[in-house]
Coordinates of C-alpha atoms in Angstrom, one line a residue:
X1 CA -18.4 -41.8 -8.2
X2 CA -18.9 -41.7 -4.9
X3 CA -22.4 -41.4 -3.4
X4 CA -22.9 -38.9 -0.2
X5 CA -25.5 -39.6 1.9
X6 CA -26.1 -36.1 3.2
X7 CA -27.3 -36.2 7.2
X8 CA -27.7 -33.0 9.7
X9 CA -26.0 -29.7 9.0
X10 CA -22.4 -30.3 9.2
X11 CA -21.5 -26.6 9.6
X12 CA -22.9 -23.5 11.7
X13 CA -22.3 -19.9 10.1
X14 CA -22.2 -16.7 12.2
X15 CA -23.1 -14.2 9.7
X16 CA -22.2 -10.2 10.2
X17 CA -26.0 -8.5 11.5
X18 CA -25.8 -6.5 7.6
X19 CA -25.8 -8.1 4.6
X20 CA -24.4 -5.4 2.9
X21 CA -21.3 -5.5 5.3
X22 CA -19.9 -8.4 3.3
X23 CA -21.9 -9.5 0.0
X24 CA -19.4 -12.6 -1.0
X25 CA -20.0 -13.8 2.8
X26 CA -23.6 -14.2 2.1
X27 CA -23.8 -15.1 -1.5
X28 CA -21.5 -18.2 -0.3
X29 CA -23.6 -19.2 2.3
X30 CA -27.0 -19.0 -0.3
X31 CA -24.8 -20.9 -2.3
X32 CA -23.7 -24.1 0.0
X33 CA -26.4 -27.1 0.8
X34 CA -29.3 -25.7 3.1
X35 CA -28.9 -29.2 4.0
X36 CA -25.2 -29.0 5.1
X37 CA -25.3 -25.5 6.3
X38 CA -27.3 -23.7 9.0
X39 CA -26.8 -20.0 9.0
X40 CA -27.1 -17.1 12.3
X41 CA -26.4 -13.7 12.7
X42 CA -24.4 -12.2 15.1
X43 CA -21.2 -9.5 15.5
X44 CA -18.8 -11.3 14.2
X45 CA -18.2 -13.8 11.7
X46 CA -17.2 -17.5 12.6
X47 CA -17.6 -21.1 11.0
X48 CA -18.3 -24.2 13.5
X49 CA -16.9 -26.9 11.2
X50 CA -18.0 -30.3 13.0
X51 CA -16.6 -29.2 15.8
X52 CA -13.6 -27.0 14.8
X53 CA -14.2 -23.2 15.0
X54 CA -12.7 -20.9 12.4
X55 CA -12.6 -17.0 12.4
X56 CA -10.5 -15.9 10.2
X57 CA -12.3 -14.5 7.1
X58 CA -10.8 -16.0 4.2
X59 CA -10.1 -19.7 5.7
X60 CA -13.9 -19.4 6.3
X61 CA -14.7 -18.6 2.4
X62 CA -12.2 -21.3 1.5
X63 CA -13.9 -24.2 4.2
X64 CA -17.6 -23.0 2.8
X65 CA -16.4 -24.2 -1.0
X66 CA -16.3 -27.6 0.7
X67 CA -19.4 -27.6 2.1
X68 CA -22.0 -28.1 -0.7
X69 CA -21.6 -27.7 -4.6
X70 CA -19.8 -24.9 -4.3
X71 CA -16.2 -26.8 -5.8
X72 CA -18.1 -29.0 -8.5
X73 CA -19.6 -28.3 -11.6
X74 CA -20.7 -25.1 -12.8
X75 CA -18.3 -23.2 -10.1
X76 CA -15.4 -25.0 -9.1
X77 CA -14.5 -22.3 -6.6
X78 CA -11.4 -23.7 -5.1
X79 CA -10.7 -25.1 -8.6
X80 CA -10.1 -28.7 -7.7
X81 CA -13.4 -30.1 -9.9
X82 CA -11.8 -28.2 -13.1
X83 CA -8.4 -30.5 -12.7
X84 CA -9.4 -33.6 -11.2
X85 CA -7.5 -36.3 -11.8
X86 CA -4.7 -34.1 -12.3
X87 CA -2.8 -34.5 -8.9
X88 CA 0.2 -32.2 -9.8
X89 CA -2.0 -29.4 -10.7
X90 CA -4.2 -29.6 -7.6
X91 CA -1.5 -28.4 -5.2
X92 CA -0.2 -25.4 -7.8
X93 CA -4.1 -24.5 -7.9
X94 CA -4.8 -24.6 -4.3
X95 CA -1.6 -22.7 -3.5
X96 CA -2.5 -20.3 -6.0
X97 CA -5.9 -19.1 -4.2
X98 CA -4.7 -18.9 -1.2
X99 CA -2.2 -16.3 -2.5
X100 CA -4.6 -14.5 -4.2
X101 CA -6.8 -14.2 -1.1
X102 CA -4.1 -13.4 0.4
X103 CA -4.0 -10.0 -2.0
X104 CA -7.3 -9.5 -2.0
X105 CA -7.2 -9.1 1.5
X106 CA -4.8 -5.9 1.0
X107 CA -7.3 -4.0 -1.2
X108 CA -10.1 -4.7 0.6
X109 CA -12.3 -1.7 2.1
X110 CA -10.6 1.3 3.0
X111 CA -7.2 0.9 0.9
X112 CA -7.8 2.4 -1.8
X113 CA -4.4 3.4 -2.7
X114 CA -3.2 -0.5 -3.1
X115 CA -5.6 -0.2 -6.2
X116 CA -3.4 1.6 -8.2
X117 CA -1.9 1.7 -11.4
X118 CA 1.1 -0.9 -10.5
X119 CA -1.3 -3.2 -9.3
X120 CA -3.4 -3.1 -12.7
X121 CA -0.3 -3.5 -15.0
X122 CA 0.9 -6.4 -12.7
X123 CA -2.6 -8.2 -12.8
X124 CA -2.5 -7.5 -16.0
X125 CA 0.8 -9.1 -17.0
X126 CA -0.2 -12.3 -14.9
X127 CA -3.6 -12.4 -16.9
X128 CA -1.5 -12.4 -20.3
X129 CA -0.3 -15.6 -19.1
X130 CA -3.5 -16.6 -17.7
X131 CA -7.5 -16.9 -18.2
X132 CA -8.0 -16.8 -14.8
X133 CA -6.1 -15.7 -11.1
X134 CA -5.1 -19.4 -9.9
X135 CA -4.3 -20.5 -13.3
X136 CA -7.9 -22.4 -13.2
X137 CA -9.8 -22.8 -16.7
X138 CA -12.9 -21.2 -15.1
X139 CA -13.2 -18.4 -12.3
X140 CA -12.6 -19.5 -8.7
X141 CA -12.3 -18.0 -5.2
X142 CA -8.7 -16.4 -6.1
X143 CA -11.3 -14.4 -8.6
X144 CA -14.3 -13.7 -7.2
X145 CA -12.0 -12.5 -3.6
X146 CA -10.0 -10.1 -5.5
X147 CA -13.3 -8.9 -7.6
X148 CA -15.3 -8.0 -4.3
X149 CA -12.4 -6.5 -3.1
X150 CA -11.6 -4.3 -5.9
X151 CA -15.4 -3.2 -5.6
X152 CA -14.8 -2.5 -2.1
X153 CA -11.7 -0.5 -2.4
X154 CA -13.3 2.2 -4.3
X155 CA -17.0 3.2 -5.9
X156 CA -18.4 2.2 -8.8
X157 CA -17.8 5.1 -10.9
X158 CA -13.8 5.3 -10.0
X159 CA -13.3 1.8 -10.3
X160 CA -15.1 2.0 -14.0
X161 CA -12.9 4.5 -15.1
X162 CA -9.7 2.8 -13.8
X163 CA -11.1 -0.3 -16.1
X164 CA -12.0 1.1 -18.8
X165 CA -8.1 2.5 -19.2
X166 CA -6.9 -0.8 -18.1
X167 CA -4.7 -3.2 -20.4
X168 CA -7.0 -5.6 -22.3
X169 CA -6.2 -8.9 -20.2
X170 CA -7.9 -7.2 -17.0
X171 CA -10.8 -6.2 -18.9
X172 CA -11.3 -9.1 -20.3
X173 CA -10.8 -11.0 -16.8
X174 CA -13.1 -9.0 -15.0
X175 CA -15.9 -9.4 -17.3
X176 CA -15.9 -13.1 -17.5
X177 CA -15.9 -13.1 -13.3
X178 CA -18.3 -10.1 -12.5
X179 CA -21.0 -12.4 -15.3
X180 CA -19.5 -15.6 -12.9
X181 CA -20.6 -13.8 -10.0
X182 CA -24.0 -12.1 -11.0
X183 CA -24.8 -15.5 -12.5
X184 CA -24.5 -17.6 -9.4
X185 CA -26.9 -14.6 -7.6
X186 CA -29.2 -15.3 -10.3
X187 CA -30.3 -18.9 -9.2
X188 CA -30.1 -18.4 -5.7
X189 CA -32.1 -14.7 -6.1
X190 CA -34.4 -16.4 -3.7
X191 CA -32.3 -16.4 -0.8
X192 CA -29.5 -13.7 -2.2
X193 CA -30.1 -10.1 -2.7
X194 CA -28.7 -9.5 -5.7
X195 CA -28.9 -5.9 -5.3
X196 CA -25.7 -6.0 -3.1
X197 CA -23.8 -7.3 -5.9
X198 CA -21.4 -4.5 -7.5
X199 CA -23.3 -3.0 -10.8
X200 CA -22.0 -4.6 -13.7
X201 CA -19.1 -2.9 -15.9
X202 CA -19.4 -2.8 -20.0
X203 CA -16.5 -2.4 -21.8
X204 CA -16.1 -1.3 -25.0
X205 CA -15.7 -4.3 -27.3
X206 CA -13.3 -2.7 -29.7
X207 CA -10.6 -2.2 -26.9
X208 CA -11.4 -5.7 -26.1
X209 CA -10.8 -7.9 -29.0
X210 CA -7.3 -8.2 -30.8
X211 CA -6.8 -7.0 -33.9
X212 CA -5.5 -8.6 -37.2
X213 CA -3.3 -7.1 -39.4
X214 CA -2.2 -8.8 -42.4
X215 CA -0.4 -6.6 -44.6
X216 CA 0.0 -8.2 -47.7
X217 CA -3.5 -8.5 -48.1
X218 CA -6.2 -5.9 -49.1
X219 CA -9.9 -6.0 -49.1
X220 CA -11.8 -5.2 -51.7
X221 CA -14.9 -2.7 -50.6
X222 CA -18.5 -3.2 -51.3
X223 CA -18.8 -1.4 -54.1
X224 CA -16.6 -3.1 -56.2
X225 CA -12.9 -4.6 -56.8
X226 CA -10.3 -2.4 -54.8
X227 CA -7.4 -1.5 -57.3
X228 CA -4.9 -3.0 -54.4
X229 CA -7.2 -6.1 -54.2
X230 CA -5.5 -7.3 -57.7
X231 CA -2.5 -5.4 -58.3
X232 CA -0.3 -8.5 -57.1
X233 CA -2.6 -10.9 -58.6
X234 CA -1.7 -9.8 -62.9
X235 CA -4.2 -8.3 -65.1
X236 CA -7.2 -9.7 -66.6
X237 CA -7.8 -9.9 -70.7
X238 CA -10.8 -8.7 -72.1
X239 CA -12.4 -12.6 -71.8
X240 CA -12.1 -12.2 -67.8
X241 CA -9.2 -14.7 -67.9
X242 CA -6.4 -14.3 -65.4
X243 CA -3.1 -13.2 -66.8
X244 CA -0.6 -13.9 -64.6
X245 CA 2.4 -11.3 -64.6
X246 CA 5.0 -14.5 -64.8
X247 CA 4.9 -16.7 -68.0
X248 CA 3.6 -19.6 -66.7
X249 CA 4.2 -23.2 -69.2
X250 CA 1.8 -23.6 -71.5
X251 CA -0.5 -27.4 -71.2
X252 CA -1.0 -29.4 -73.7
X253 CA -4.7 -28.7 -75.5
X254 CA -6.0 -32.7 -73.7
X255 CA -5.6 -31.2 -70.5
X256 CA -2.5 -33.4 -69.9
X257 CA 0.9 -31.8 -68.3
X258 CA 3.8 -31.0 -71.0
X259 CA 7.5 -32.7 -70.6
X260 CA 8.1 -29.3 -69.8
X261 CA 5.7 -28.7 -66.9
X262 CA 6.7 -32.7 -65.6
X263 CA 10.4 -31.6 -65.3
X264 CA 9.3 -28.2 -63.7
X265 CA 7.5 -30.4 -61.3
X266 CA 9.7 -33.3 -60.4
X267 CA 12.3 -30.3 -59.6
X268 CA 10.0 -28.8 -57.0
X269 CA 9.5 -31.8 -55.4
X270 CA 13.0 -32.9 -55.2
X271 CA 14.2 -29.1 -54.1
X272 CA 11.0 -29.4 -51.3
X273 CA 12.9 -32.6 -50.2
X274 CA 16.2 -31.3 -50.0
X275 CA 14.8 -28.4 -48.2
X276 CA 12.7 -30.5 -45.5
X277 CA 15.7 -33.2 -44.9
X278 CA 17.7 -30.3 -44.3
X279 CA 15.6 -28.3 -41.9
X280 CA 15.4 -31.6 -40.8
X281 CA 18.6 -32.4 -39.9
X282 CA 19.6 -28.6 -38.0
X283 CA 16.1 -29.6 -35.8
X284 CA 17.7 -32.6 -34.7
X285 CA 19.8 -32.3 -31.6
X286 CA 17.6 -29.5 -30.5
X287 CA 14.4 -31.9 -30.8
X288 CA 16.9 -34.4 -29.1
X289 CA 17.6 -31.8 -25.6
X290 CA 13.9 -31.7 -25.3
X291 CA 13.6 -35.0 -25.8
X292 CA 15.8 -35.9 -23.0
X293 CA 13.6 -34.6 -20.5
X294 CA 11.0 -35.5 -22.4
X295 CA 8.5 -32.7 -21.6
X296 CA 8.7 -33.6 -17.9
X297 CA 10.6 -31.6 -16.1
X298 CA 12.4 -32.5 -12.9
X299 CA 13.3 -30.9 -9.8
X300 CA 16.9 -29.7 -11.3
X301 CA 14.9 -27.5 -13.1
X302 CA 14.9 -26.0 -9.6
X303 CA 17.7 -23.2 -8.6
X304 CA 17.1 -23.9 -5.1
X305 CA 20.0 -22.3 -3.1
X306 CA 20.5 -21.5 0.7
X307 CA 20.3 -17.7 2.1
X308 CA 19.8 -16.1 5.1
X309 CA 17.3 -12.9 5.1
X310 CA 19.9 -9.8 5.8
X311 CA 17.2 -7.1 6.2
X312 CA 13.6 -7.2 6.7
X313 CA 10.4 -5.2 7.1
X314 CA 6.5 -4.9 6.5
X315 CA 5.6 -3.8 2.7
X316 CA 3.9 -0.6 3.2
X317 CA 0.6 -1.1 1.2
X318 CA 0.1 -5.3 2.2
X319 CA -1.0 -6.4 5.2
X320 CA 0.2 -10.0 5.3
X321 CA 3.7 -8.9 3.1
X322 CA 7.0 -8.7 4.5
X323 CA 10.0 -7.5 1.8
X324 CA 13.3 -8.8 2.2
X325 CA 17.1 -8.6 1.3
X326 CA 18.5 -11.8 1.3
X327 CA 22.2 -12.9 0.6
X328 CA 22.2 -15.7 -1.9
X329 CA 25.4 -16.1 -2.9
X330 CA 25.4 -13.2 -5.5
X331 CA 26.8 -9.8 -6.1
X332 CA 24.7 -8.3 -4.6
X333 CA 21.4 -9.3 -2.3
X334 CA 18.0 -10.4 -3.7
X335 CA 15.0 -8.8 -3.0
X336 CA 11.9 -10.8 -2.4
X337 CA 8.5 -10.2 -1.2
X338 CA 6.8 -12.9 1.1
X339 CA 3.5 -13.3 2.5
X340 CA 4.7 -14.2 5.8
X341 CA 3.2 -11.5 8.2
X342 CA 0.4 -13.8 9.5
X343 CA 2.8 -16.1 10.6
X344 CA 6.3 -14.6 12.1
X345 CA 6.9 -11.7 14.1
X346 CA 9.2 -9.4 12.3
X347 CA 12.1 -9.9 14.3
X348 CA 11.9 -13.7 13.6
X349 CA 12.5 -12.8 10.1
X350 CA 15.6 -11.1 10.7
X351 CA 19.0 -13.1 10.2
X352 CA 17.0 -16.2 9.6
X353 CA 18.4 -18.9 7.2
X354 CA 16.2 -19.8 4.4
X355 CA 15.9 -21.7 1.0
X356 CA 15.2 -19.7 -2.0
X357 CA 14.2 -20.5 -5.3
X358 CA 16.2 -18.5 -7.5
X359 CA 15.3 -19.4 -11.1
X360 CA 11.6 -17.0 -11.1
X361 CA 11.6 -13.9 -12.9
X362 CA 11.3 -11.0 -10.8
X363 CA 7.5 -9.4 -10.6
X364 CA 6.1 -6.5 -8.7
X365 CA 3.9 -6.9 -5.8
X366 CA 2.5 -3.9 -5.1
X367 CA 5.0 -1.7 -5.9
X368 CA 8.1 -4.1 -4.9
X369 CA 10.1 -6.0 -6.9
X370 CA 10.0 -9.4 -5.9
X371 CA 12.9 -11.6 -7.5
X372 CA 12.2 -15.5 -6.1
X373 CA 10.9 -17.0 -3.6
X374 CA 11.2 -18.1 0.2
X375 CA 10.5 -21.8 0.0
X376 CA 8.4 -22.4 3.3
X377 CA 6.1 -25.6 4.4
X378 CA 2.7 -25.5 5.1
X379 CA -0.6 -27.7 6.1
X380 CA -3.4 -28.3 3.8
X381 CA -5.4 -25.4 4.5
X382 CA -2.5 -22.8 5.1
X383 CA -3.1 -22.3 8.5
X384 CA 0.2 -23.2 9.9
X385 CA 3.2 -22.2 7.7
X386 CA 7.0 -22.8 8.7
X387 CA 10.4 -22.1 7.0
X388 CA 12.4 -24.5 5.1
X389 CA 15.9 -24.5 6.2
X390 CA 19.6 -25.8 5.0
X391 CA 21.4 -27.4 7.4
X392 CA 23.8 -25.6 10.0
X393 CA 27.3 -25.9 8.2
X394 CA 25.8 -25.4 4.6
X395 CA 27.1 -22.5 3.1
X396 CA 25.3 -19.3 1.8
X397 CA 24.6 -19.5 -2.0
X398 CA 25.4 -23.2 -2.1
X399 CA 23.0 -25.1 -4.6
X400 CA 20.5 -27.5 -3.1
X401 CA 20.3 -30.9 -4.6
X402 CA 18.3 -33.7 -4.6
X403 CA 19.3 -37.9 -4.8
X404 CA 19.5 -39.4 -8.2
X405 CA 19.0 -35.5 -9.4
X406 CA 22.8 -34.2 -8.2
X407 CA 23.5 -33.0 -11.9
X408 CA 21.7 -31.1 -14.6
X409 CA 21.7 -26.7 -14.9
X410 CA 19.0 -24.8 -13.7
X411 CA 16.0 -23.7 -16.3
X412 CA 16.4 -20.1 -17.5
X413 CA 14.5 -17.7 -15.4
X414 CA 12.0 -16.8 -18.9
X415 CA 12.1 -20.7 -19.4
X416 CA 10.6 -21.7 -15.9
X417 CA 7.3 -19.1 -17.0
X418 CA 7.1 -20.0 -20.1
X419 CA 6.9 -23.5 -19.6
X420 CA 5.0 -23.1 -16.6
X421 CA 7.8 -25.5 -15.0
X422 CA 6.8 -24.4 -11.3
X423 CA 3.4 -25.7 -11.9
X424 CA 4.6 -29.0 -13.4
X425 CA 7.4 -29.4 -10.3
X426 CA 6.2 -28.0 -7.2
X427 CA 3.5 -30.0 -6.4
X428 CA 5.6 -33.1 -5.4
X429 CA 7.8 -30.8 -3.8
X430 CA 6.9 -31.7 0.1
X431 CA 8.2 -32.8 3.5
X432 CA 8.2 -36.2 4.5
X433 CA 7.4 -38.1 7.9
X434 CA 10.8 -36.9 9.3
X435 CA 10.1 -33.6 8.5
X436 CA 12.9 -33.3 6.1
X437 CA 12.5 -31.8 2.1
X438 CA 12.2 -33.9 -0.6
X439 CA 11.0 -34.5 -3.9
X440 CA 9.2 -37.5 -5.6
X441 CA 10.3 -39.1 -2.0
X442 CA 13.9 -38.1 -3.2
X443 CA 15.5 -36.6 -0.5
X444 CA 17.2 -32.9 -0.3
X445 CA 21.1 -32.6 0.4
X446 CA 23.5 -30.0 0.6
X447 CA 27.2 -30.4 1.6
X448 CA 26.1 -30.5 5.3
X449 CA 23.4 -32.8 5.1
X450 CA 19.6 -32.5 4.1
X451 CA 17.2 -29.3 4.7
X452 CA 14.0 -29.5 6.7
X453 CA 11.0 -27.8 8.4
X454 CA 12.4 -25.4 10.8
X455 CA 9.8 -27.2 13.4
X456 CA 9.9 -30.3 11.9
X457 CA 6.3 -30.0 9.9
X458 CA 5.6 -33.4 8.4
X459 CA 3.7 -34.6 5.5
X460 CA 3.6 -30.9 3.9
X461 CA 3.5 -29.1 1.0
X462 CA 6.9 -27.1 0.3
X463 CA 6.2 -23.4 -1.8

C-alpha cells in the first residue's frame, strides 16, 4: 500500500453563496480531506485543481471523489476501490458514471417531465440486472447524481407517490442510496447540514420483498395439522405410524435389507447411472462451445460494423442527447441515441461516418429507442470525446475485424446482456499511439484498411 504524505491543500472550491442551491455540492466538499481541500463561496461554482480550473458541474463532483476518501472504503464514489485489481472492470465502471451523470443531468431542477413513467420502467429494467447504476457492488456517484436529481425534479410528496407505484428494483435501489447518502451526512453533521438532504422515503416492505410460491407444498396452521399438509404424505394407523399409500418392501425383523430391497436398490443405482452418463453425454458438445472460449470472451463477440448517421437531431427531453438514423447495412436504418451534444454541433453529426456496435439490445432513453451504439474515443476524464471512423473506401454495413480475430459470429444480441460480454470486452477496446483502434494491441481492419480517431486521439478509451 502506498503511503501519502498529505502536504497543502491541493484543490480550491468555489461554492454557490446557498447551500441549499446545490446539497450534493456541499455534502462532497464536507466529505473530501480538510487537509486537501479549501472551500470559498462565490457566484458560480469552479474547482482549481493544482493549477487546472474546471467548471463544469459534474467533472467537478467526479475530480472531488479523488480528492480525499471519498473513492476508498466505506464510499467508493467513482467505484474504482470496490473493483480494484480488476483492470477490465475499472474502465466499464468509470464509463458507466459518467453516463449516468450524464442523465442525471437531464432531470435535474426544472424538468420535471423527463421523470416520467418511461424513465422509471427503464431504470427499473437496468436495476433487474443490477444492484446499483454503474454496475458497482455498492452506491457511487452514477447513484447519488441521479438521486439528487430525482429530488430536484419534483417535491417530496410527488416524487413519493411516483415510488411508491414504481416496479420493485427502483424501490429497492433508492432505499439502499437515499440510507448511502443520509449516512455519509451523519458523520460529517458537523460541517453538513443535514437538513438539506431530501426527507427519507419508506416503502412498504411487502411490495418490496419477492414472494415464494411453492405449490406442492402446504403449511400446516397453528392450530393444528392442515388436512392438505398430509394428504400426499399416506395415512397414519392408530399407533402414529406412517402408512405410506405405496407398498413399500418389507425389512427383515434384524434391521438388515431383504434380497428383495438389495435388488430394488442396486437397480436404482444402476438406472441413476444410466441416466447421468446420458445427460452426460447430450451436455457434451454444448459444455465443449463454451469451453472453447472458455468464459472469456473476445472482441468477435463484437458486431462492430461501419455506418454513416443519415438523419440527426437533439432528443427532446435530454440535454446532452442527440437521436440518430444510421444506415448500417440493413433493411432498414437503426436508430440510436448518443450522448454527444456536449461535444459536436448538430450539423457535424449529419452525414458523418461512424462505427456502430450492433450486437446490444435496443433500450429506451427517455422515450427513444436506442438500438446500439456509436463507438467514439475519449480521454480519461471524458472531457474530450471524438468519433471512431472506418476508413474512406470501407463500405457501409461491412463488418469490422480485428488481427488474429478475422473469424468467429457475433454473440446474440440477449447473449451480449446476459453475459455481461460488453463489460468483459470493452475495456481493452482503446486507441493506440497512432491513433488507430485496436484491441488487446490487436489492430482494427476493414477491406480498406484500419479505423481510427477522427482527430487522431491517442492512448484512449474506445465506447
Amino acid at each position: 500500500m502506498t503511503k501519502q504524505t498529505l502536504g497543502p491543500a491541493l484543490a480550491t472550491l468555489t461554492l454557490p453563496k446557498k447551500e441549499s442551491s446545490d446539497p450534493m455540492l456541499y455534502l462532497l466538499a464536507a466529505l473530501a480531506s480538510p487537509k486537501q481541500l479549501t472551500t470559498q463561496k462565490k457566484t458560480a461554482i469552479e474547482l482549481n485543481l493544482n493549477g487546472t480550473v474546471i467548471t463544469q458541474r459534474n467533472a467537478i463532483l467526479r475530480a472531488l471523489c479523488t480528492v480525499g476518501p471519498l473513492d476508498v472504503y466505506p464510499l467508493c464514489l467513482l467505484g474504482q476501490s470496490s473493483v480494484a485489481g480488476l483492470v477490465e472492470e475499472m474502465a466499464v465502471v468509470m464509463s458507466n458514471v459518467h453516463s449516468w451523470m450524464s442523465i442525471a443531468s437531464t432531470i435535474g431542477k426544472g424538468k420535471k417531465e423527463a421523470l416520467d413513467a418511461n424513465f422509471l420502467n427503464s431504470l427499473n429494467d437496468h436495476l433487474n440486472n443490477f444492484a446499483f447504476l454503474a454496475g458497482t457492488p455498492q452506491p457511487s456517484l452514477a447513484d447519488w447524481t441521479v438521486y439528487f436529481s430525482m429530488n430536484n425534479a419534483v417535491s417530496a410528496s410527488e416524487l413519493n407517490d411516483m415510488l411508491q407505484s414504481s416496479g420493485r428494483a427502483v424501490q429497492r435501489w433508492y432505499d439502499a442510496t437515499q440510507c448511502s447518502v443520509h449516512d455519509a451526512a451523519e458523520g460529517v453533521s458537523n460541517q453538513f447540514n443535514e437538513t438539506l438532504l431530501p426527507p427519507l422515503v419508506e416503502f412498504q416492505m411487502q411490495n418490496m420483498l419477492p414472494v415464494f410460491h411453492y405449490p406442492t407444498l402446504a403449511i400446516s396452521t397453528a392450530g393444528g395439522g392442515s388436512d392438505s399438509a398430509t394428504a400426499n404424505e399416506g395415512s397414519k394407523d392408530e399407533k402414529g405410524k406412517k402408512k405410506d399409500s405405496k407398498t413399500a418392501p418389507q425389512q427383515s425383523s434384524g434391521g438388515e435389507l431383504t434380497d428383495e430391497q438389495k435388488k430394488a436398490a442396486a437397480d436404482k443405482r444402476a438406472k441413476k447411472a444410466a441416466e447421468k452418463a446420458a445427460k452426460k453425454k447430450n451436455k457434451a458438445p454444448a459444455a465443449k462451445q463454451e469451453g472453447a472460449s472458455g468464459g472469456e470472451y473476445n472482441i468477435s463477440a463484437f458486431d462492430i460494423r461501419v455506418g454513416k448517421i443519415l438523419k440527426a437531431w437533439e432528443h427532446p427531453e435530454a440535454d446532452k442527447l442527440y437521436c440518430e438514423e444510421i444506415d448500417v447495412g440493413e433493411d432498414k436504418p437503426r436508430q440510436i441515441a448518443s450522448g454527444l451534444r456536449p461535444f459536436y454541433k448538430l450539423e457535424q453529426m449529419q452525414n458523418q461516418r461512424v462505427l456502430v456496435l450492433c450486437n446490444l439490445k435496443a433500450r429506451p432513453l427517455l422515450g427513444f429507442a436506442s438500438h446500439g451504439m456509436v463507438l467514439c474515443a475519449s480521454n480519461a476524464d471524458h472531457t474530450s470525446v471524438e468519433f471512431a471512423v472506418p476508413p474512406d473506401g470501407a463500405a457501409i454495413g461491412e463488418r469490422v475485424f480485428f488481427d488474429s480475430f478475422e473469424g468467429g459470429e457475433p454473440e446474440a444480441e440477449n447473449k451480449m446482456n446476459k453475459k455481461k460480454i460488453l463489460e468483459k470486452v470493452a475495456p481493452d477496446l482503446k486507441t493506440n499511439a497512432d491513433g488507430v483502434v485496436v484491441w488487446k494491441n490487436k489492430v482494427s481492419k476493414t477491406s480498406a484498411g484500419p479505423c481510427r480517431a477522427i482527430h487522431g486521439m491517442k492512448d484512449a478509451q474506445v465506447a
